[in-house]
Short mmCIF file of C-alpha atoms in Angstrom, two decimals:
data_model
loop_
_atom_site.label_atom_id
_atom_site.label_comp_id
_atom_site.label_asym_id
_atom_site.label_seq_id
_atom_site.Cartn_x
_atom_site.Cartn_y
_atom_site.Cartn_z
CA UNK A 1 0.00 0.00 0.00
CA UNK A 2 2.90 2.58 1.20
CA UNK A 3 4.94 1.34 -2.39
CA UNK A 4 1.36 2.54 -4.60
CA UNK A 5 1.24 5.64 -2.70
CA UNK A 6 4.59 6.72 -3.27
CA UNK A 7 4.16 5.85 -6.97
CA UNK A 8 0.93 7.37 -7.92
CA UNK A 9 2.25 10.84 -6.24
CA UNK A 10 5.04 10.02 -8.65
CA UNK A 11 3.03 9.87 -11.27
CA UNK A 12 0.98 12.66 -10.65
CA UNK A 13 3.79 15.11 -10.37
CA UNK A 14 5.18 13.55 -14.15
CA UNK A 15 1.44 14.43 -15.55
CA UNK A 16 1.80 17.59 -13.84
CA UNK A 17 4.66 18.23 -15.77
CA UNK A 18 3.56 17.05 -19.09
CA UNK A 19 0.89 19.90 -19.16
CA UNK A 20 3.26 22.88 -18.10
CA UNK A 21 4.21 25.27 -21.30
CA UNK A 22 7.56 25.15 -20.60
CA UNK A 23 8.92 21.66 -19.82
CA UNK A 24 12.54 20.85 -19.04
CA UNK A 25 13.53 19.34 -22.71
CA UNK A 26 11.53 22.04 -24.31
CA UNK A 27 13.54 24.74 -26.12
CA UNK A 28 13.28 27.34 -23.57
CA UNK A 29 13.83 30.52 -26.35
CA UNK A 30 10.44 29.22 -26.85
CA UNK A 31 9.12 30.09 -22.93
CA UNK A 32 8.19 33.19 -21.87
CA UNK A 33 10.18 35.86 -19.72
CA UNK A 34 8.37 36.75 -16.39
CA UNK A 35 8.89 40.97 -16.02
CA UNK A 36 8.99 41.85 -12.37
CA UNK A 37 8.29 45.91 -12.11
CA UNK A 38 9.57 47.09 -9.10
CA UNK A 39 7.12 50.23 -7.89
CA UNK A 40 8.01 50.27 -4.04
CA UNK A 41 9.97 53.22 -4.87
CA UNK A 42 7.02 55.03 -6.69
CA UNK A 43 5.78 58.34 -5.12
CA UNK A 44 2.30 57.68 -3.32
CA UNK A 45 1.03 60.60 -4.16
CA UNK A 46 0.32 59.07 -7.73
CA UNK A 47 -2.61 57.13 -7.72
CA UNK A 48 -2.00 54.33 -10.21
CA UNK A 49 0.45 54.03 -13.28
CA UNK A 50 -0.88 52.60 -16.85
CA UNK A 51 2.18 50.92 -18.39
CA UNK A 52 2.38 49.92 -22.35
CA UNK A 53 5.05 47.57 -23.54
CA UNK A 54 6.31 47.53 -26.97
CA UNK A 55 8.96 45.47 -28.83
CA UNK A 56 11.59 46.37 -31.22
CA UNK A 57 9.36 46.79 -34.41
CA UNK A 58 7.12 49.34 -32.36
CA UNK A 59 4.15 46.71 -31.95
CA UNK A 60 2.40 47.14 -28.18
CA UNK A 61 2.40 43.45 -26.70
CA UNK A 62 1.44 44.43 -23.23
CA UNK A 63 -1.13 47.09 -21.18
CA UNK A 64 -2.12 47.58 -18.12
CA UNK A 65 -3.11 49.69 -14.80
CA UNK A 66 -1.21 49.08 -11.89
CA UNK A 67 -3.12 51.03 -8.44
CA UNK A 68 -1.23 52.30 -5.69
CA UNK A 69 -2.69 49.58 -3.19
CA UNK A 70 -0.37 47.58 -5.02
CA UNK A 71 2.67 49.37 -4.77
CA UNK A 72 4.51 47.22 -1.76
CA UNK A 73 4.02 44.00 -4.42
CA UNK A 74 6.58 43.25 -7.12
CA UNK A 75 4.20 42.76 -10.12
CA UNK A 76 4.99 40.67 -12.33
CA UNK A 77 3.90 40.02 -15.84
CA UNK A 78 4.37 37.38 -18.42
CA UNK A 79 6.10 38.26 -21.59
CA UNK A 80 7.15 36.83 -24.77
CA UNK A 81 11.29 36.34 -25.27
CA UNK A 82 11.79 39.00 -27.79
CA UNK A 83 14.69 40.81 -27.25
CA UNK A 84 14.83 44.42 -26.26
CA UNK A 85 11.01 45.87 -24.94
CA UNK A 86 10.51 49.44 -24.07
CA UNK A 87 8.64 50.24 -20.98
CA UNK A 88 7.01 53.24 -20.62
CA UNK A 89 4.14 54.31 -18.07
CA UNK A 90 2.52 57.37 -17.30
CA UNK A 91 1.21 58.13 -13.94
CA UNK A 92 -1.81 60.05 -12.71
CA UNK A 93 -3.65 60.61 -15.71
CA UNK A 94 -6.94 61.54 -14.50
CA UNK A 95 -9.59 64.01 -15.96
CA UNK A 96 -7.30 66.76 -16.96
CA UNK A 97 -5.75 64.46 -19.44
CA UNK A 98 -7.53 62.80 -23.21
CA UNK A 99 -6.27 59.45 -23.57
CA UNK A 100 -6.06 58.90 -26.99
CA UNK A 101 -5.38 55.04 -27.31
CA UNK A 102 -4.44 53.56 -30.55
CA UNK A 103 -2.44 50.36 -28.81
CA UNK A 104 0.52 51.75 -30.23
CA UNK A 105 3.68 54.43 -30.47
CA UNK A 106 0.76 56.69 -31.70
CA UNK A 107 -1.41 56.83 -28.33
CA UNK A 108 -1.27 60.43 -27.16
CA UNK A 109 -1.57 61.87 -24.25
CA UNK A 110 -2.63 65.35 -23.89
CA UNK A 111 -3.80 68.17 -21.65
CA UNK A 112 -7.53 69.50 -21.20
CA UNK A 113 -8.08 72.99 -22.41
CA UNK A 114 -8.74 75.63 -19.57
CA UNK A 115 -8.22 73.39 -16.72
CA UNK A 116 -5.37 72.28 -14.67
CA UNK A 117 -2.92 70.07 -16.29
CA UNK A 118 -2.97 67.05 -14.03
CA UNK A 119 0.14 66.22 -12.15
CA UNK A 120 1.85 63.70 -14.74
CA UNK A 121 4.67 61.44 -13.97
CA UNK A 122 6.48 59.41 -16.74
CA UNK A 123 9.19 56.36 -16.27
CA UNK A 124 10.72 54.81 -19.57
CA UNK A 125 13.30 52.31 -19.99
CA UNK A 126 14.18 49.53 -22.54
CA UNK A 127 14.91 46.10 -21.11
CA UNK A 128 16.43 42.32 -22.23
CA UNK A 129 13.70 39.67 -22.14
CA UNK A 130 15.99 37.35 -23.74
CA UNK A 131 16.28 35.37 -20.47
CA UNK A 132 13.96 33.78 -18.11
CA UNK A 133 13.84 37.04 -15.66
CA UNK A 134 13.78 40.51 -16.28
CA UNK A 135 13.74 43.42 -14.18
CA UNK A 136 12.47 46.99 -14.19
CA UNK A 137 12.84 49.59 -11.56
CA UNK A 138 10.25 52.47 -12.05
CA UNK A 139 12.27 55.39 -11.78
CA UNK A 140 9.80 58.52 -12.79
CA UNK A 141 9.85 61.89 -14.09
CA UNK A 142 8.02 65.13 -12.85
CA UNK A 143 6.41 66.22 -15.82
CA UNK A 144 4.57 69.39 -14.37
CA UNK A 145 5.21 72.57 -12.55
CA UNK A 146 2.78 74.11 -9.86
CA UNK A 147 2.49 77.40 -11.48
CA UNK A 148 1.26 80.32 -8.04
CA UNK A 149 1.07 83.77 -8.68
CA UNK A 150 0.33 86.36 -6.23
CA UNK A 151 -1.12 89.40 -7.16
CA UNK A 152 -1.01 92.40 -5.02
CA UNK A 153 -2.31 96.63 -5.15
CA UNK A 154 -5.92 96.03 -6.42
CA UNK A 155 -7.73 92.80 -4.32
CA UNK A 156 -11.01 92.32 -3.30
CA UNK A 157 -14.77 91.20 -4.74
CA UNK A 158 -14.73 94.88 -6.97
CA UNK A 159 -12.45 93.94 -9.71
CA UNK A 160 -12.69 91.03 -12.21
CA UNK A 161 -9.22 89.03 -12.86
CA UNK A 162 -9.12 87.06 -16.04
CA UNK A 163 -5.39 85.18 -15.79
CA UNK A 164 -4.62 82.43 -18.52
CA UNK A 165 -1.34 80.48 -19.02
CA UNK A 166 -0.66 79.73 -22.60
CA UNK A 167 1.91 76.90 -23.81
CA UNK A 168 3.04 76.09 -27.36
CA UNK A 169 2.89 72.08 -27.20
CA UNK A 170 -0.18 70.39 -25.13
CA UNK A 171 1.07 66.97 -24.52
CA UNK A 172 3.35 63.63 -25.66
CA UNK A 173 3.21 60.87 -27.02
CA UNK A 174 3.09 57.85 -25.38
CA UNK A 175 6.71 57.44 -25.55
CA UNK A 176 7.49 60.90 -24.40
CA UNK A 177 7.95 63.13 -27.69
CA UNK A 178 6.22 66.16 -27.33
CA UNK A 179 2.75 66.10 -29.02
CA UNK A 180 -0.09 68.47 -29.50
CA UNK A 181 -0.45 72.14 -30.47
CA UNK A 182 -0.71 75.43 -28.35
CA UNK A 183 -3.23 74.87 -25.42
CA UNK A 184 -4.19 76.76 -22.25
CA UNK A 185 -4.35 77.04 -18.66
CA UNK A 186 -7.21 79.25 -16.57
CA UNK A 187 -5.12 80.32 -13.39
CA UNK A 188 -7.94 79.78 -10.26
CA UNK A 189 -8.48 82.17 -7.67
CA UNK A 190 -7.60 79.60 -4.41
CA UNK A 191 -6.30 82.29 -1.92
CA UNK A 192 -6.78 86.21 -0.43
CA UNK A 193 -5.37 88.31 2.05
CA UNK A 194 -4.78 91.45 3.65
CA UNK A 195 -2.25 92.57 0.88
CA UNK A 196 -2.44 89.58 -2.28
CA UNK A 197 -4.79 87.33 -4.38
CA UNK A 198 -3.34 83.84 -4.53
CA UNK A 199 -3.97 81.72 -8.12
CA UNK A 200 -3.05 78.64 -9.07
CA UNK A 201 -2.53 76.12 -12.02
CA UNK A 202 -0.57 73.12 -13.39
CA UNK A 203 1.10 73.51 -16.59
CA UNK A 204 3.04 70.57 -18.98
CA UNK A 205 6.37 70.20 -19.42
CA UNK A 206 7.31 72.16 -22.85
CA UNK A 207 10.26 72.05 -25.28
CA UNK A 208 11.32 74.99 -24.30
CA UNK A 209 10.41 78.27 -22.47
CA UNK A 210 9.94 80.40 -25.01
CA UNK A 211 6.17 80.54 -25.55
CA UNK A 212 4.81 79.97 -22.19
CA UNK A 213 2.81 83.43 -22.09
CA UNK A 214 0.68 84.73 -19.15
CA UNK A 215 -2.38 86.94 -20.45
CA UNK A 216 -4.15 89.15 -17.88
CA UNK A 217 -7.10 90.94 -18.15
CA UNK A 218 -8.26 93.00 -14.95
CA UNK A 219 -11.85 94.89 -15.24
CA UNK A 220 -13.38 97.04 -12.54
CA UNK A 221 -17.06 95.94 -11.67
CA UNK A 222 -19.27 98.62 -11.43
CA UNK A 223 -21.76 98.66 -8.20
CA UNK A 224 -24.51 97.44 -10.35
CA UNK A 225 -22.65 94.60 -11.11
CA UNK A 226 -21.86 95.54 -14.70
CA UNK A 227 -18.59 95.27 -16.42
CA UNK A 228 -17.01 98.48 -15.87
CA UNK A 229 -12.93 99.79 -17.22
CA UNK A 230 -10.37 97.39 -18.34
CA UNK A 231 -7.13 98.53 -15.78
CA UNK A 232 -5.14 95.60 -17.15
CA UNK A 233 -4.55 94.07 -20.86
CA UNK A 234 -1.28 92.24 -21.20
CA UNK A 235 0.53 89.56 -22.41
CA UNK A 236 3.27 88.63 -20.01
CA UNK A 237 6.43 87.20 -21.70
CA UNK A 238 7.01 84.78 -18.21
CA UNK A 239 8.79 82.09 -20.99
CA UNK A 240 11.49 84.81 -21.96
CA UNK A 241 12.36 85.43 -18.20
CA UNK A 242 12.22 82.12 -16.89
CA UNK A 243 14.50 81.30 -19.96
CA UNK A 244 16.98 84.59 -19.14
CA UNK A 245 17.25 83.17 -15.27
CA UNK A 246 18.29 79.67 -16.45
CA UNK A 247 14.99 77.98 -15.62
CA UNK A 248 15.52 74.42 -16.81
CA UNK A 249 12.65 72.91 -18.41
CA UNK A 250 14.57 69.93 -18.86
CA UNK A 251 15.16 68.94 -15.79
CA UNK A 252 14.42 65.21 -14.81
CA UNK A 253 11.87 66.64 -12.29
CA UNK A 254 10.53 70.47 -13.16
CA UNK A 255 10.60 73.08 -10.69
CA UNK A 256 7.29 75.12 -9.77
CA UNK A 257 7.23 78.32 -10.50
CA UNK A 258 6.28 81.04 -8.11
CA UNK A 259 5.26 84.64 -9.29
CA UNK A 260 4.11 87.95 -7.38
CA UNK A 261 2.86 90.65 -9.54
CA UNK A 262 2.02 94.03 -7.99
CA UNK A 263 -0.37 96.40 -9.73
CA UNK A 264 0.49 99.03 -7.69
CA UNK A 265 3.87 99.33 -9.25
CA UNK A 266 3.82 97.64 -12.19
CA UNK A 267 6.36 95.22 -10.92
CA UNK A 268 6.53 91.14 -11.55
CA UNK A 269 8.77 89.17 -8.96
CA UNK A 270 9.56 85.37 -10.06
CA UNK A 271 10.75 82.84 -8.24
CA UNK A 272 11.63 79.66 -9.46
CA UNK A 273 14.71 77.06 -8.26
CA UNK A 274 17.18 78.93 -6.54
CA UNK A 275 17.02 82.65 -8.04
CA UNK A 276 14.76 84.98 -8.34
CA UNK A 277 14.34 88.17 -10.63
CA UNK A 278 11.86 91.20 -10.83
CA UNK A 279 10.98 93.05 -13.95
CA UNK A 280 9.33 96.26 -14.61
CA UNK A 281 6.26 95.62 -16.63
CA UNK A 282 5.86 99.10 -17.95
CA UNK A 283 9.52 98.93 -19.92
CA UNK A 284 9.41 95.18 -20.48
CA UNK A 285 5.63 95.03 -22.60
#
């Protein structure tokens, strides 16, 4: 009885064998390669990541959403042995972003117009899945800046304040290659004090600095509640100054950008990194 036992487990773990893919004589270029993504080092703050995978001929051969719940986990995905694959995920894209999906180098991924860009994070990296194992490490970019400006000299519920951030390029590609054409960014009112309005927005990362643009428009209100005089109609070069200070828009994580603009004066303060540098509207426009 103990000798049929001990063969029919033996024979159950042969016909367990028989039905895996990959079996021991099998040409194993023939098996799959099990990708383990590594995201304990992802920021938390980013709610979940979609990843594509793509292999050398540009063809998409794996999507998915990983959620932050799963961060702590190595996940780990099944992938055909194919040589190099480029990994590329994209993190927080949420409803200030249109997902265009084509399942390909072509998906594009681009900013909403008049609202907040949302806060987008971006990891690529090309890997071997020649062998059994591969390994990625999510390593991520900071593809936004927190754009606050603070105005000061005319505050309060009697004026109306129009301010709109305008970039040349309004997204990428799913592979990171700029993508889009010239979109823009409302500035909301999120803030006031004794002395300053406080406004906010997120803005993309852009090829360069050159045509990032602030337009204001301030109008008096009249006590009827009518439009009254425009005090304010300008186009703020804030592209050509960041630029001038050394602002780098390349960096692997941007910088926010801090402004103060005072009416009273015609004066614009920017901060932004490590320097900061005021201009006088009046001469500058």
């Amino acid at each position: 009885m103990y000798k049929w036992r001990i063969s029919y487990l033996v024979f159950q773990g042969v016909l367990l064998l028989s039905f895996v893919s990959c079996r021991v004589f099998e040409d194993r270029d023939m098996c799959p390669s099990y990708l383990t993504v590594d995201m304990q080092g992802a920021d938390r703050s980013i709610r979940e990541w979609q990843m594509w995978l793509f292999n050398d001929n540009g063809e998409m051969i794996y999507k998915d959403t990983i959620y932050r719940r799963d961060y702590i986990y190595p996940y780990v995905v099944e992938v055909p042995r194919c040589g190099k694959v480029q990994c590329l995920l994209w993190g927080n894209i949420r409803r200030g972003t249109h997902l265009d999906e084509r399942y390909s180098l072509g998906t594009t991924i681009h900013k909403q117009n008049g609202i907040s860009a949302d806060s987008l994070y971006f990891c690529s990296d090309t890997i071997s899945t020649n062998g059994e194992d591969s390994y990625l490490k999510v390593v991520h970019h900071k593809e936004f800046a927190t754009v606050e400006l603070y105005v000061q000299g005319w505050v309060g519920v009697d004026f109306e304040v129009d301010m709109v951030l305008q970039c040349a390029k309004g997204g990428f590609y799913v592979d990171g290659d700029f993508s889009g054409n010239d979109v823009y960014t409302d500035l909301e009112f999120c803030d006031i004090g004794n002395y300053y309005t406080k406004y906010t927005g997120r803005i993309l990362r852009q090829p360069d600095t050159e045509n990032i643009v602030l337009s204001m428009l301030l109008r008096k209100k009249e006590a009827d509640g009518t439009e009254g005089k425009i005090l304010m109609d300008k186009d703020i070069p804030i592209g050509k100054y960041l630029e001038e200070n050394g602002y780098d828009i390349h960096s692997f994580n941007m910088n926010d950008i801090r402004m103060e603009l005072d009416y009273s004066y015609n004066k614009l303060l920017i901060r932004a990194e490590d320097w900061e540098a005021e201009y006088n509207l009046e001469e500058e426009i």
